[in-house]
Every structure is written in C-alpha cells, then in structure tokens.
Amino acid sequence: MLISLIRPIVPVVIGISLGFTLSLLSVTWVEEPCSNPDWKRRDEVALEVDENPYSLPAGSLQNGENVEDFEPRIVPYKPVQQQTPPKKFYRAKYISTELGIRERLFAGVLTSKNTMNTMAVAVNRTIRHHLDNVVYFTGMRNRKIPHGMFVVTHGDERLIWNMFQTIRYVLEHYINEYDWFYFVQDDTYIQADRIKSLVGHLSIHTDLYMGSPEEFIGGETEGRYCYGGFGYLLSRTLLLKLQPNLESCRNDILSSRPDEWLGRCIIDYSNVNCVDQQEGLHYQRFEMGKNSDPNKEEDIRFKNAFTVHPVLDPAQMYRLHKYFTEIELQRTYEEIEKLQAEIKNTSEVAFDGNRSAHWPIGINPPFEPKTRFEVLRWEYFTEDQVYTCKDGSPKCELQGIDKADVTNVIEIAMGELNKKYKPVLHLKKHQLINGYRRFDPTRGMEYTLDLQLEVVNQKGRSRSITKRVHLVRPLSDVEIIPMPYVTEATRVHIILAVTVHDRDYVNQFLEVYATNFFEMSENAILSFLFIYDPFQAQQVNQNDIFANVKAKITAYERKYPVTKIPWISVKTEAPSQIKIMDIISKKHPVDTLFFVANVNTNVNSEFLNRCRMNTINNWQVFFPIHFQDYNLDIAYHNQQPPPTIDLIRDAGHFDRDVFDEACFYNSDYMAARTKMVTDVQENEEILEALDVYDMFIKYSNLHVFRAIEPALHQKYRHKVCNPRLGEEIYHRCVQSNLEGLGSRSQLAMLLFEQEQGNST
C-alpha cells in the first residue's frame, strides 16, 4: 500500500532534484569569480552615456572596505564652457523669406540716355501694370527721371560694360527674391501676360537660357546665343552658376555685342545653350517690318508672339499694345462663352436642372432678402429723368454720370440684340419706355429696360415692337490698391476759427482739449483764429470781444509751461473757409498737416490718429462726418438726460450737411488754391461761395475721402448761418439745424402732445 502511494510522487521528486543539480553546474561554468585579475587591474569603471564618460573609482572596493557599506557618489554634470557667446537667433520679417518662397518674374529693360524719355517710357506704360518689378538699366541718363520708373545708372556707355554691370547688379540685389529673370531692349514690344504665363509652367530647378537662338558671328564658338532684340529668359539656378565666373567673362571674352558676350559667358562656364522651346513650351517671337501695320498683319506667328522687334517709335509701340490687348480681350470673351456653355450643359444633369445655373452664368446669384427691410429697391428712370433724387425730390433731371450710365446701357442692349438676330432682323431704337435699375452688393448693377424698337427684316419690311431686356454690370474682382506710406507720428496742427457767436463755447473746448492733449503730451499744436467784423475790429483796444478767451489761453500756457497756443486776429465781413485758410497757409511750411476743427468738436487722440492715416500728401484729403447730438429738450422730453450720450439712434445722427472739419496737407491746399486763381480773378465772390471741400472737388485731382467718424462727437447747438456766404453753404447750414433738432418720431410725438394740449 505504501509503495502504491509513493509511486506517483517519485517522478516529481526526481525532476526537482535534477533541476537543482543542473542549475548549480551552470553557475559554476558561466559566472566569473570575483578574483579575476583583469578586474583588479582596472583603475576605474567607465560608463559611456551619450558619448560622455562618467567614471566610478574602484579603489574603495579594494581597500578592505565592506562592499555592503559602499555608497555611490553623484558626479554633477558640468557643461563645456563655450569660448564665444552664442549667436542671437533672428526670425525673418516675412514668412515667405523663412520658407524660401520667391516671386516669380523679374524684368530688366536695357535702355540708353537717348531713348530713356521716349522708348523706355512707352515700354513702361505697356508692361508696368502687368509685372511686379520692372527695372531700367542704362549707362548714362538725363537729370530728370521719368515718373514711375526705377532706373539704375552704370555711369558708362560701353555696351559690354553695361551688360556686365546689369548682371552683377541683379545678382547682388534680386537673386534671392525671384525665380526667373527676363531681359529685353527698349525697342521691343513685350506681351507681359504671355511671358508670365510661360514662366508659370516652367520648372524653377532647370538651368534655362531661353529666347531666339542665333549663331555666333564667324561661327568659331560652338553653341547658340539668345538674340537680345527678342528678349531672353534666364533661370535663377543658371545665374547662380554664372556668379563666380562673371569677372572672368568680363576679362577673357571679347565681343562687340552685349547679347553675344553674355551667350559666350553662359556657354563657357555653364555649358548651357540658348533654346526656344522647353518642356513643350515655345518662345514665340516676330520680326516686324519697317512699314508693317499691326491691323493688316495676318501671320499667325505675329498674333501668338511674346515679343515683337524692332519697334521704331513710341507711337508704333502703343499701336502694337492696342492690337494685342484687343486680341487678348477677344480670347477672354471666347473663353468666357466656352465656360458658360460648359456650366449650362453641366447644370442640365443637376438636381434642379437648368434652374441651378443663374443668369448670367458665372456671376453670383441675386441677393435673397430674409425680411421685408432687406428687399432691394429699384429706381425708375427714362432717357431724360430719374425718379429717385438725392435731395428727396420725386423727380429730377438725368445728368452727369447717371446720364452716361443710362446711355451706355441702352447702347449695349441694342448691340446685343442686333448680334443675336442678325442677319435675319435689324433693330432700331425708337425710345425707352421704362427703365429700372438697382445695385445688388453681391453681383453689381442690374437693369431692366422696356424698349420700343423698329424691326426690319431682309426684305425691307418693318414693324414696331416692344422688347424687355435684362442687363447686369457685374462687379470686378477685389484688388489691393497701392497706397503711399503714412505714419501716426506726424504732428497735427489744429486750426480753430472763433467768431463772436462761439465765445461761450471755447472754455468747454479747452477743458476737453487740455485733458486729452496737454496732459498726455500729444503731438499736436492748437492755433486760434479770432474773426472780427469791421466794427468789432475798430473797438478792439477799448472792448475786445475775445479778451476772456485770450486770458483763458494765457492761463493754460501758465498751467502747462511746455505748451504754446498761438493765435491770430483777422478782420472780415464774410469769414469763408478759403479766406481763413489763405491766412493760415502762408504762416506754415508746405508739409504741415492741418485739421480744421469746430468749437463744438470734442477732439481726441483716436480721431487724430485716423486723421494722420487717412490724409496722404499729394494723394488724399479727409473730410470726417461727426456725430451730432439732438436737442436734449426734444430727444429727452420730460426725461432726465444721461450724463454721457452714446451713439444711438434716438440720441443723435451723423450730420452729412456739415463740411467744417477737414484734414489735409498745406501743399495740397496750395496746389488746389493755385488752380483756382484764374476763376477768382474773373469772380472774387467765388471765395465766399465755395468752402474747402468744394475747392478740392473742383480744383484738385486728389482723392476726397468722406467717411463717418465715430470719434468726433458734437453736442447740440443751434448754429448761426451767415447769409453772406454762398447760397449752397447757407442752405446746408439751415438744413443741419433742422435735422439736428430730433428724430422724426421725437418731433412727431412733440407735435402730437402740443396738439393734444391745444385741443383740451
């Protein structure tokens, strides 16, 4: 029985015993004994961490110390001391610079002193608005450079030297900014858009020398160069290879032609020949005959040419530009018609069918109002009158730009109708029965015309019909208009004209001005202009009507010692703006920035900054529209007015009838005033009939910027309108007083209460 119980356990016991035995044998064979002589000979144990040795001395284990008592030492990390301070890292100003993004095309025009003001100007007028950067290179030049052209002068008339200096200048100033460099002579017409399209399809990593290939004179040099008359295109990579060898080219290569010299240099040092095709793209050019007429030239190479050479005079350059512009315009129209047909065909398989393609195809769909207040209003007009007038009249004469607009729309409508029905029918306009137009901000100006027409068929029979047509003058793409640089650091000279009626309001103006400017050290100067009539001027020594104001000015100058407030006294019966500014203008430099203020205006820094930014010398003048408070007795009838009035509908309105406030430069005022001299000599009353706003409109080509200005806030005041000034100025003043009383609802409520009181 005992054996039967032990028998199952015996294999287990034997297995465990064998396991222990084998494990003891393996330890004896694998592990090294601690008495290994190699280990004793080591001075230290080195541990490599990130290629930096950290050492642990072994002596403590050999000097009889107990291994169990050993404590490791922490060796602190000491960075390697640099001999020079680390360089400061600067980020690029533009992200395109940091990412290595360059502009596509640089254009260099080779000109001379004799042709700078003729052919070069013609080239500039035909390509400047198509290319981002055009630079004109010449050996010598006249003292006066044509307006709008960037000219680089090398100081020598030698042709090879000028070509060498041109390439070197481009390498020094533009090589890191552009991918392609195009050079052309000033007696060549360039189709700039086609050149831009060409480089847009070429790889920028190609060593390319592209133009009109020509054999070298004499045929000794192998390869071909690009003839300069038709222009040539160089890649950036090719110019970089040429850069270190440019001096060698100047010293070693002899040639009488600059284009041939450049071709030899490129072939010798980069082994690149001139080609007229690359990646399936061809450089099209055409040689113009002496007496050729662009309108009679039928050669297909002429119509597809990138450049035309030679051009004999500027007039021929402009004729070529007109011809090629018409070709491009016609091609654009054909492409538009093709795209419209494709959109129309595609819309047939859409869910809504042809309804999904809005007319005209390719133009934004009409604005869809969400509420009754968003419905766009149509204006009704005939050929002579319009029934929506700016002054609120129900009907007024159609004139000026509105007359030209209606005439142009009718002509276009008749042209499109005849294009559609010719040669079967010919249509003639009898009259415009009805005309409607509206401005849709999403698509442009829309027109609906009811035309009475006479229709004549091929047999000569005619009849009168009425045809309704719809037209759209679409909005063009949004463009960024380049503007001159302005800064907020410009000093502003604030001009405040004060009459006898303004005396009581000067103290409040000075209090606000002192808080906003004297205490904040704003870069502005306040100047007063005291206006006396002849009777007041005679009594100025006995009874100066502005004595209190002048005393207040003196008190502020004492309170703020660094501040000076100059003032001028003027005697006149009709204090017009132009007469006042004539006096002020003579006492200031031409680069002075004026702000003509009003005694009721609360001027602050926010507005002055906008005055500086919106007024551009020799470019733009600024006429802000201030916010005028309503009469407190009407706007807050039987109520307590708030301490501060916000810009809300029931508190006031932007007064569009007042043009008193203005920002402009003295030089711009003087230029417009000079153009006005002839009319003033014929009629001196024009100085009183016009204000500064009218003067800039009629006698200046500057842009007049008339805009809402929320930072200009005026309290209500009944203005005294001077009938001696112009009739229009007087009526605008009266209108401003009337509209400044209160809103329509407030005036209606006040009249209703009065009517209720009278009835009881």
JSON list of C-alpha atoms in Angstrom, two decimals, residues 313-388:
[
{"chain": "A", "resi": 313, "resn": "ASP", "atom": "CA", "xyz": [8.92, 104.75, -82.25]},
{"chain": "A", "resi": 314, "resn": "PRO", "atom": "CA", "xyz": [6.59, 105.05, -79.22]},
{"chain": "A", "resi": 315, "resn": "ALA", "atom": "CA", "xyz": [3.53, 105.51, -81.44]},
{"chain": "A", "resi": 316, "resn": "GLN", "atom": "CA", "xyz": [4.13, 102.10, -83.03]},
{"chain": "A", "resi": 317, "resn": "MET", "atom": "CA", "xyz": [4.62, 100.64, -79.53]},
{"chain": "A", "resi": 318, "resn": "TYR", "atom": "CA", "xyz": [1.18, 101.92, -78.49]},
{"chain": "A", "resi": 319, "resn": "ARG", "atom": "CA", "xyz": [-0.44, 100.63, -81.69]},
{"chain": "A", "resi": 320, "resn": "LEU", "atom": "CA", "xyz": [1.01, 97.19, -81.04]},
{"chain": "A", "resi": 321, "resn": "HIS", "atom": "CA", "xyz": [-0.22, 97.30, -77.46]},
{"chain": "A", "resi": 322, "resn": "LYS", "atom": "CA", "xyz": [-3.73, 98.23, -78.62]},
{"chain": "A", "resi": 323, "resn": "TYR", "atom": "CA", "xyz": [-3.72, 95.41, -81.17]},
{"chain": "A", "resi": 324, "resn": "PHE", "atom": "CA", "xyz": [-2.53, 92.71, -78.74]},
{"chain": "A", "resi": 325, "resn": "THR", "atom": "CA", "xyz": [-4.85, 93.94, -75.99]},
{"chain": "A", "resi": 326, "resn": "GLU", "atom": "CA", "xyz": [-7.81, 93.55, -78.34]},
{"chain": "A", "resi": 327, "resn": "ILE", "atom": "CA", "xyz": [-6.65, 90.03, -79.20]},
{"chain": "A", "resi": 328, "resn": "GLU", "atom": "CA", "xyz": [-6.36, 89.08, -75.53]},
{"chain": "A", "resi": 329, "resn": "LEU", "atom": "CA", "xyz": [-9.74, 90.63, -74.79]},
{"chain": "A", "resi": 330, "resn": "GLN", "atom": "CA", "xyz": [-11.38, 88.69, -77.60]},
{"chain": "A", "resi": 331, "resn": "ARG", "atom": "CA", "xyz": [-9.76, 85.46, -76.42]},
{"chain": "A", "resi": 332, "resn": "THR", "atom": "CA", "xyz": [-11.01, 86.17, -72.92]},
{"chain": "A", "resi": 333, "resn": "TYR", "atom": "CA", "xyz": [-14.57, 86.67, -74.19]},
{"chain": "A", "resi": 334, "resn": "GLU", "atom": "CA", "xyz": [-14.37, 83.42, -76.14]},
{"chain": "A", "resi": 335, "resn": "GLU", "atom": "CA", "xyz": [-13.11, 81.57, -73.09]},
{"chain": "A", "resi": 336, "resn": "ILE", "atom": "CA", "xyz": [-15.94, 83.04, -71.00]},
{"chain": "A", "resi": 337, "resn": "GLU", "atom": "CA", "xyz": [-18.52, 81.90, -73.57]},
{"chain": "A", "resi": 338, "resn": "LYS", "atom": "CA", "xyz": [-16.97, 78.45, -73.59]},
{"chain": "A", "resi": 339, "resn": "LEU", "atom": "CA", "xyz": [-17.08, 78.19, -69.81]},
{"chain": "A", "resi": 340, "resn": "GLN", "atom": "CA", "xyz": [-20.68, 79.44, -69.74]},
{"chain": "A", "resi": 341, "resn": "ALA", "atom": "CA", "xyz": [-21.68, 76.77, -72.25]},
{"chain": "A", "resi": 342, "resn": "GLU", "atom": "CA", "xyz": [-19.97, 74.09, -70.14]},
{"chain": "A", "resi": 343, "resn": "ILE", "atom": "CA", "xyz": [-21.73, 75.31, -66.98]},
{"chain": "A", "resi": 344, "resn": "LYS", "atom": "CA", "xyz": [-25.06, 75.32, -68.79]},
{"chain": "A", "resi": 345, "resn": "ASN", "atom": "CA", "xyz": [-24.56, 71.79, -70.12]},
{"chain": "A", "resi": 346, "resn": "THR", "atom": "CA", "xyz": [-23.47, 70.53, -66.73]},
{"chain": "A", "resi": 347, "resn": "SER", "atom": "CA", "xyz": [-26.44, 72.13, -64.97]},
{"chain": "A", "resi": 348, "resn": "GLU", "atom": "CA", "xyz": [-28.86, 70.07, -67.10]},
{"chain": "A", "resi": 349, "resn": "VAL", "atom": "CA", "xyz": [-27.89, 66.93, -65.20]},
{"chain": "A", "resi": 350, "resn": "ALA", "atom": "CA", "xyz": [-28.12, 68.67, -61.82]},
{"chain": "A", "resi": 351, "resn": "PHE", "atom": "CA", "xyz": [-30.99, 68.06, -59.40]},
{"chain": "A", "resi": 352, "resn": "ASP", "atom": "CA", "xyz": [-32.70, 71.36, -60.24]},
{"chain": "A", "resi": 353, "resn": "GLY", "atom": "CA", "xyz": [-31.93, 71.19, -63.95]},
{"chain": "A", "resi": 354, "resn": "ASN", "atom": "CA", "xyz": [-31.21, 74.49, -65.69]},
{"chain": "A", "resi": 355, "resn": "ARG", "atom": "CA", "xyz": [-32.64, 76.36, -62.71]},
{"chain": "A", "resi": 356, "resn": "SER", "atom": "CA", "xyz": [-29.39, 75.71, -60.85]},
{"chain": "A", "resi": 357, "resn": "ALA", "atom": "CA", "xyz": [-27.47, 77.91, -63.35]},
{"chain": "A", "resi": 358, "resn": "HIS", "atom": "CA", "xyz": [-28.28, 81.54, -62.50]},
{"chain": "A", "resi": 359, "resn": "TRP", "atom": "CA", "xyz": [-28.26, 84.18, -65.21]},
{"chain": "A", "resi": 360, "resn": "PRO", "atom": "CA", "xyz": [-25.81, 85.44, -66.22]},
{"chain": "A", "resi": 361, "resn": "ILE", "atom": "CA", "xyz": [-23.78, 82.27, -65.94]},
{"chain": "A", "resi": 362, "resn": "GLY", "atom": "CA", "xyz": [-20.63, 82.71, -63.89]},
{"chain": "A", "resi": 363, "resn": "ILE", "atom": "CA", "xyz": [-21.98, 85.70, -61.92]},
{"chain": "A", "resi": 364, "resn": "ASN", "atom": "CA", "xyz": [-23.14, 85.45, -58.33]},
{"chain": "A", "resi": 365, "resn": "PRO", "atom": "CA", "xyz": [-26.88, 84.81, -57.91]},
{"chain": "A", "resi": 366, "resn": "PRO", "atom": "CA", "xyz": [-29.10, 87.74, -56.88]},
{"chain": "A", "resi": 367, "resn": "PHE", "atom": "CA", "xyz": [-29.36, 88.73, -53.25]},
{"chain": "A", "resi": 368, "resn": "GLU", "atom": "CA", "xyz": [-32.23, 86.98, -51.48]},
{"chain": "A", "resi": 369, "resn": "PRO", "atom": "CA", "xyz": [-33.82, 89.11, -48.74]},
{"chain": "A", "resi": 370, "resn": "LYS", "atom": "CA", "xyz": [-34.71, 87.44, -45.44]},
{"chain": "A", "resi": 371, "resn": "THR", "atom": "CA", "xyz": [-37.00, 90.20, -44.17]},
{"chain": "A", "resi": 372, "resn": "ARG", "atom": "CA", "xyz": [-39.11, 92.92, -45.73]},
{"chain": "A", "resi": 373, "resn": "PHE", "atom": "CA", "xyz": [-36.48, 95.51, -44.77]},
{"chain": "A", "resi": 374, "resn": "GLU", "atom": "CA", "xyz": [-33.79, 93.77, -46.85]},
{"chain": "A", "resi": 375, "resn": "VAL", "atom": "CA", "xyz": [-35.66, 94.00, -50.16]},
{"chain": "A", "resi": 376, "resn": "LEU", "atom": "CA", "xyz": [-33.54, 95.97, -52.63]},
{"chain": "A", "resi": 377, "resn": "ARG", "atom": "CA", "xyz": [-35.28, 98.97, -54.14]},
{"chain": "A", "resi": 378, "resn": "TRP", "atom": "CA", "xyz": [-35.45, 99.52, -57.90]},
{"chain": "A", "resi": 379, "resn": "GLU", "atom": "CA", "xyz": [-35.03, 103.04, -59.28]},
{"chain": "A", "resi": 380, "resn": "TYR", "atom": "CA", "xyz": [-37.28, 104.12, -62.15]},
{"chain": "A", "resi": 381, "resn": "PHE", "atom": "CA", "xyz": [-35.83, 106.27, -64.94]},
{"chain": "A", "resi": 382, "resn": "THR", "atom": "CA", "xyz": [-36.40, 107.38, -68.51]},
{"chain": "A", "resi": 383, "resn": "GLU", "atom": "CA", "xyz": [-33.90, 108.77, -71.00]},
{"chain": "A", "resi": 384, "resn": "ASP", "atom": "CA", "xyz": [-34.26, 112.27, -69.52]},
{"chain": "A", "resi": 385, "resn": "GLN", "atom": "CA", "xyz": [-35.40, 111.92, -65.92]},
{"chain": "A", "resi": 386, "resn": "VAL", "atom": "CA", "xyz": [-34.86, 109.81, -62.83]},
{"chain": "A", "resi": 387, "resn": "TYR", "atom": "CA", "xyz": [-37.46, 109.38, -60.11]},
{"chain": "A", "resi": 388, "resn": "THR", "atom": "CA", "xyz": [-35.11, 108.94, -57.17]}
]
